[in-house]
CSV table of C-alpha atoms and ligand atoms in Angstrom, one decimal:
chain,number,residue,atom,x,y,z
A,1,MET,CA,34.8,11.6,-24.3
A,2,VAL,CA,35.7,13.8,-21.3
A,3,VAL,CA,33.1,13.7,-18.6
A,4,ALA,CA,32.8,16.9,-16.6
A,5,ASP,CA,33.2,16.4,-12.8
A,6,ARG,CA,31.6,19.7,-12.1
A,7,TYR,CA,28.7,22.1,-13.3
A,8,THR,CA,29.6,24.7,-15.8
A,9,ARG,CA,30.5,28.2,-14.6
A,10,THR,CA,27.1,29.4,-15.9
A,11,ALA,CA,25.1,26.8,-14.0
A,12,ILE,CA,27.0,27.6,-10.8
A,13,THR,CA,26.5,31.2,-11.2
A,14,LEU,CA,22.8,30.8,-11.8
A,15,HIS,CA,22.5,28.3,-9.0
A,16,TRP,CA,24.0,30.5,-6.3
A,17,LEU,CA,22.3,33.7,-7.7
A,18,ILE,CA,18.9,32.0,-7.6
A,19,ALA,CA,19.5,30.5,-4.2
A,20,VAL,CA,20.7,33.9,-2.6
A,21,LEU,CA,17.7,35.9,-4.2
A,22,MET,CA,15.1,33.2,-3.2
A,23,ILE,CA,16.3,33.0,0.5
A,24,GLY,CA,16.6,36.8,0.6
A,25,ASN,CA,13.1,37.3,-0.9
A,26,VAL,CA,11.5,34.9,1.6
A,27,THR,CA,13.3,36.6,4.5
A,28,LEU,CA,12.2,40.0,3.3
A,29,ILE,CA,8.6,39.2,3.1
A,30,LEU,CA,8.4,37.2,6.3
A,31,PHE,CA,9.7,40.2,8.2
A,32,VAL,CA,7.7,42.8,6.3
A,33,ASP,CA,5.2,43.1,9.2
A,34,THR,CA,8.0,44.4,11.4
A,35,PHE,CA,8.9,47.3,9.1
A,36,PRO,CA,7.7,50.8,9.7
A,37,ASP,CA,4.5,51.6,7.8
A,38,ALA,CA,6.3,53.8,5.2
A,39,MET,CA,8.6,50.9,4.3
A,40,VAL,CA,6.0,48.2,3.8
A,41,ARG,CA,4.9,49.1,0.3
A,42,PRO,CA,8.5,49.6,-1.0
A,43,ALA,CA,9.4,46.2,0.7
A,44,ILE,CA,6.5,44.4,-1.0
A,45,ASN,CA,7.6,46.2,-4.4
A,46,LEU,CA,11.0,44.9,-3.8
A,47,HIS,CA,9.7,41.4,-3.2
A,48,LYS,CA,7.9,41.3,-6.5
A,49,SER,CA,11.1,42.7,-8.4
A,50,ILE,CA,13.2,40.1,-6.9
A,51,GLY,CA,10.7,37.4,-7.7
A,52,LEU,CA,10.4,38.4,-11.3
A,53,THR,CA,14.1,38.4,-11.4
A,54,VAL,CA,14.2,34.8,-10.2
A,55,LEU,CA,11.5,34.0,-12.8
A,56,GLY,CA,13.9,35.2,-15.6
A,57,LEU,CA,17.0,33.6,-14.2
A,58,GLY,CA,15.0,30.4,-13.6
A,59,LEU,CA,13.9,30.3,-17.2
A,60,LEU,CA,17.6,30.8,-18.2
A,61,ARG,CA,18.6,28.0,-15.9
A,62,VAL,CA,16.0,25.6,-17.3
A,63,LEU,CA,17.2,26.5,-21.0
A,64,TRP,CA,20.8,26.0,-19.9
A,65,ARG,CA,20.0,22.6,-18.2
A,66,LEU,CA,18.2,21.4,-21.3
A,67,SER,CA,21.2,22.2,-23.4
A,68,HIS,CA,24.0,21.1,-21.0
A,69,ARG,CA,24.3,17.8,-19.5
A,70,PRO,CA,25.1,18.0,-15.6
A,71,PRO,CA,28.1,16.0,-14.3
A,72,PRO,CA,27.2,12.5,-13.4
A,73,LEU,CA,26.2,11.6,-9.8
A,74,PRO,CA,29.0,10.0,-7.9
A,75,PRO,CA,29.5,6.3,-8.6
A,76,GLY,CA,28.2,3.8,-6.1
A,77,MET,CA,25.2,5.9,-5.1
A,78,PRO,CA,22.3,3.7,-4.5
A,79,VAL,CA,19.4,3.7,-6.9
A,80,TRP,CA,16.8,5.3,-4.4
A,81,GLU,CA,19.3,8.1,-3.7
A,82,ARG,CA,19.8,8.8,-7.4
A,83,LEU,CA,16.0,8.8,-8.0
A,84,GLY,CA,15.4,10.9,-4.9
A,85,ALA,CA,18.1,13.5,-6.0
A,86,HIS,CA,16.5,13.7,-9.4
A,87,ALA,CA,13.0,14.1,-8.0
A,88,ALA,CA,14.2,16.7,-5.5
A,89,HIS,CA,15.9,18.7,-8.3
A,90,LEU,CA,12.8,18.6,-10.4
A,91,VAL,CA,10.7,19.9,-7.6
A,92,LEU,CA,13.1,22.7,-7.0
A,93,TYR,CA,13.0,23.7,-10.6
A,94,GLY,CA,9.2,23.7,-10.2
A,95,LEU,CA,9.4,26.0,-7.1
A,96,ILE,CA,11.9,28.4,-8.8
A,97,LEU,CA,9.3,28.9,-11.6
A,98,GLY,CA,6.0,28.2,-9.6
A,99,LEU,CA,6.7,30.6,-6.8
A,100,PRO,CA,7.2,33.7,-8.9
A,101,ILE,CA,4.4,32.7,-11.4
A,102,SER,CA,2.0,32.2,-8.6
A,103,GLY,CA,3.0,35.5,-6.9
A,104,TRP,CA,2.6,37.3,-10.3
A,105,VAL,CA,-0.9,35.8,-10.9
A,106,HIS,CA,-1.9,36.7,-7.3
A,107,ASP,CA,-0.7,40.3,-7.9
A,108,SER,CA,-2.4,40.7,-11.3
A,109,ALA,CA,-5.6,39.9,-9.6
A,110,PHE,CA,-5.1,42.7,-7.0
A,111,LYS,CA,-8.3,44.9,-7.3
A,112,SER,CA,-6.4,48.1,-7.0
A,113,ALA,CA,-3.6,47.1,-9.4
A,114,GLY,CA,-4.4,50.2,-11.5
A,115,ASP,CA,-3.5,52.5,-8.5
A,116,PHE,CA,-0.2,50.6,-7.9
A,117,PRO,CA,1.6,50.1,-11.2
A,118,LEU,CA,4.4,47.5,-11.1
A,119,TYR,CA,8.0,48.8,-11.4
A,120,LEU,CA,11.0,46.6,-11.4
A,121,TYR,CA,13.2,47.9,-8.6
A,122,GLY,CA,11.1,51.2,-8.7
A,123,VAL,CA,12.6,52.0,-12.2
A,124,ILE,CA,11.5,49.7,-15.0
A,125,PRO,CA,7.8,49.7,-15.8
A,126,TRP,CA,6.6,46.0,-15.8
A,127,PHE,CA,3.3,44.4,-16.8
A,128,ARG,CA,0.7,42.4,-14.9
A,129,ILE,CA,-0.9,39.5,-16.7
A,130,GLY,CA,-3.7,41.0,-18.9
A,131,PRO,CA,-6.3,38.2,-19.1
A,132,ILE,CA,-6.3,38.2,-15.2
A,133,MET,CA,-6.6,41.9,-14.9
A,134,ALA,CA,-9.5,41.7,-17.3
A,135,LEU,CA,-11.5,39.3,-15.1
A,136,ASP,CA,-14.8,40.5,-13.5
A,137,PRO,CA,-14.4,41.7,-9.9
A,138,ALA,CA,-15.8,38.6,-8.2
A,139,THR,CA,-13.8,36.2,-10.1
A,140,LYS,CA,-10.7,38.3,-9.8
A,141,GLU,CA,-11.1,38.3,-5.9
A,142,GLN,CA,-11.4,34.5,-5.9
A,143,VAL,CA,-8.3,34.3,-8.2
A,144,HIS,CA,-6.4,36.7,-5.8
A,145,THR,CA,-7.3,34.6,-2.7
A,146,LEU,CA,-6.7,31.2,-4.4
A,147,TRP,CA,-3.5,32.2,-5.9
A,148,PHE,CA,-2.1,33.6,-2.6
A,149,GLN,CA,-2.9,30.4,-1.0
A,150,ILE,CA,-1.0,28.6,-3.7
A,151,HIS,CA,2.0,31.1,-3.3
A,152,SER,CA,2.0,30.6,0.5
A,153,SER,CA,1.8,26.9,0.2
A,154,LEU,CA,4.5,26.6,-2.4
A,155,ALA,CA,6.7,28.6,0.1
A,156,TYR,CA,6.3,25.8,2.7
A,157,VAL,CA,7.2,23.2,0.2
A,158,LEU,CA,10.3,25.4,-0.6
A,159,TYR,CA,11.3,25.4,3.1
A,160,ALA,CA,11.2,21.6,3.2
A,161,MET,CA,12.9,21.1,-0.1
A,162,VAL,CA,15.7,23.6,0.7
A,163,ALA,CA,16.3,21.8,4.0
A,164,LEU,CA,16.3,18.3,2.3
A,165,HIS,CA,18.6,19.7,-0.4
A,166,ILE,CA,21.2,20.9,1.9
A,167,LEU,CA,21.0,17.9,4.3
A,168,GLY,CA,21.5,15.7,1.2
A,169,ALA,CA,24.4,17.8,0.0
A,170,LEU,CA,26.0,17.7,3.5
A,171,LYS,CA,25.5,13.8,3.9
A,172,HIS,CA,27.4,13.2,0.6
A,173,GLN,CA,30.0,15.6,1.6
A,174,PHE,CA,30.7,14.5,5.1
A,175,ILE,CA,29.2,11.1,5.7
A,176,ASP,CA,29.7,9.5,2.4
A,177,LYS,CA,32.9,11.5,1.8
A,178,GLN,CA,32.0,12.2,-1.7
A,179,PRO,CA,33.3,15.7,-2.7
A,180,GLU,CA,29.9,16.7,-4.0
A,181,LEU,CA,29.9,20.4,-3.0
A,182,GLN,CA,32.9,21.1,-5.3
A,183,ARG,CA,30.7,20.3,-8.2
A,184,MET,CA,28.6,23.4,-7.5
A,185,LEU,CA,31.2,25.7,-6.0
A,186,PRO,CA,33.3,28.2,-7.9
A,187,GLY,CA,37.0,27.8,-8.0
A,188,ARG,CA,39.7,25.7,-9.7
A,189,LYS,CA,39.4,22.0,-10.3
B,201,HEM,C1,11.5,33.9,-5.6
B,201,HEM,C2,10.2,34.0,-5.8
B,201,HEM,C3,9.2,34.3,-4.7
B,201,HEM,C4,9.2,33.8,-3.4
B,201,HEM,C5,10.2,32.7,-2.8
B,201,HEM,C6,8.1,34.3,-2.7
B,201,HEM,C7,7.7,33.9,-1.4
B,201,HEM,C8,6.7,34.6,-0.7
B,201,HEM,C9,6.4,34.3,0.7
B,201,HEM,C10,7.0,33.3,1.6
B,201,HEM,C11,5.2,35.2,0.9
B,201,HEM,C12,4.4,35.1,2.3
B,201,HEM,C13,3.4,34.1,2.3
B,201,HEM,C14,2.6,34.1,3.6
B,201,HEM,O1,2.5,35.1,4.2
B,201,HEM,O2,2.0,33.0,3.8
B,201,HEM,C15,5.0,36.0,-0.1
B,201,HEM,C16,3.9,36.9,-0.3
B,201,HEM,C17,3.8,37.7,-1.3
B,201,HEM,N1,4.3,37.6,-2.6
B,201,HEM,FE1,5.8,36.3,-3.0
B,201,HEM,N2,7.4,35.1,-3.5
B,201,HEM,C18,8.1,35.1,-4.7
B,201,HEM,C19,7.7,36.0,-5.9
B,201,HEM,C20,6.7,36.8,-6.0
B,201,HEM,C21,6.4,37.5,-7.1
B,201,HEM,C22,7.1,37.4,-8.5
B,201,HEM,C23,5.3,38.3,-6.8
B,201,HEM,C24,4.5,39.3,-7.7
B,201,HEM,C25,4.9,39.8,-8.9
B,201,HEM,C26,5.0,38.1,-5.4
B,201,HEM,C27,4.0,38.7,-4.8
B,201,HEM,C28,3.7,38.5,-3.4
B,201,HEM,C29,2.7,39.3,-2.7
B,201,HEM,C30,1.9,40.3,-3.3
B,201,HEM,C31,2.7,38.7,-1.3
B,201,HEM,C32,1.8,39.3,-0.2
B,201,HEM,C33,2.6,40.3,0.5
B,201,HEM,C34,1.9,40.9,1.7
B,201,HEM,O3,0.8,41.4,1.3
B,201,HEM,O4,2.3,40.7,2.8
B,201,HEM,N3,5.9,37.1,-4.9
B,201,HEM,N4,5.8,35.6,-1.2
């Protein structure tokens, strides 16, 4: 059996697309307060559109991962590092799905949602989560607050995990001299 030494082209494309969209989305929303007033609502709408795109791509990625075995980790990697890498990847998958879902729940509990219909990229009408929109006003307000806290807290976990993920990849590349980045970079073998 030939064992692949790098991820498939689809996995590589999804990885970098999701990474760029998530980092772009965090940057956009963290700077939203510095935008002129007229730009704030469109920027938040763009944030939601990018987030929902990440959710779709994340689901595709999970399906791809479940049906395609990734290349094995480099030989000689200590057990703790293998377990750590697997745990970190699992948490990252959780964040790729959990961040958009928590944002979507928070947004679906927005009391003025009816006045601000959701459009993907200002064009495609999109739905909010029906059972959450149907809650009584007091419960809806609680859900709105709680899920914003969850959304915001997951973002902090994301910052820590992305830092760990990048440091881990760089350590293997430059300290352990294992050509790991090539596994997730486009290009020839
Ligand atoms: C890649 C996915 C996403 C990431 C990484 C992300 C990240 C963030 C971050 C870092 C914040 C600021 C939190 C704070 O101020 O403490 C935020 C706010 C927010 N997010 Fe998301 N988010 C994502 C997806 C979504 C989605 C799918 C929705 C809704 C459909 C959404 C709705 C919101 C809303 C309404 C806010 C508050 C904006 C404001 O009023 O300033 N997010 N998000």
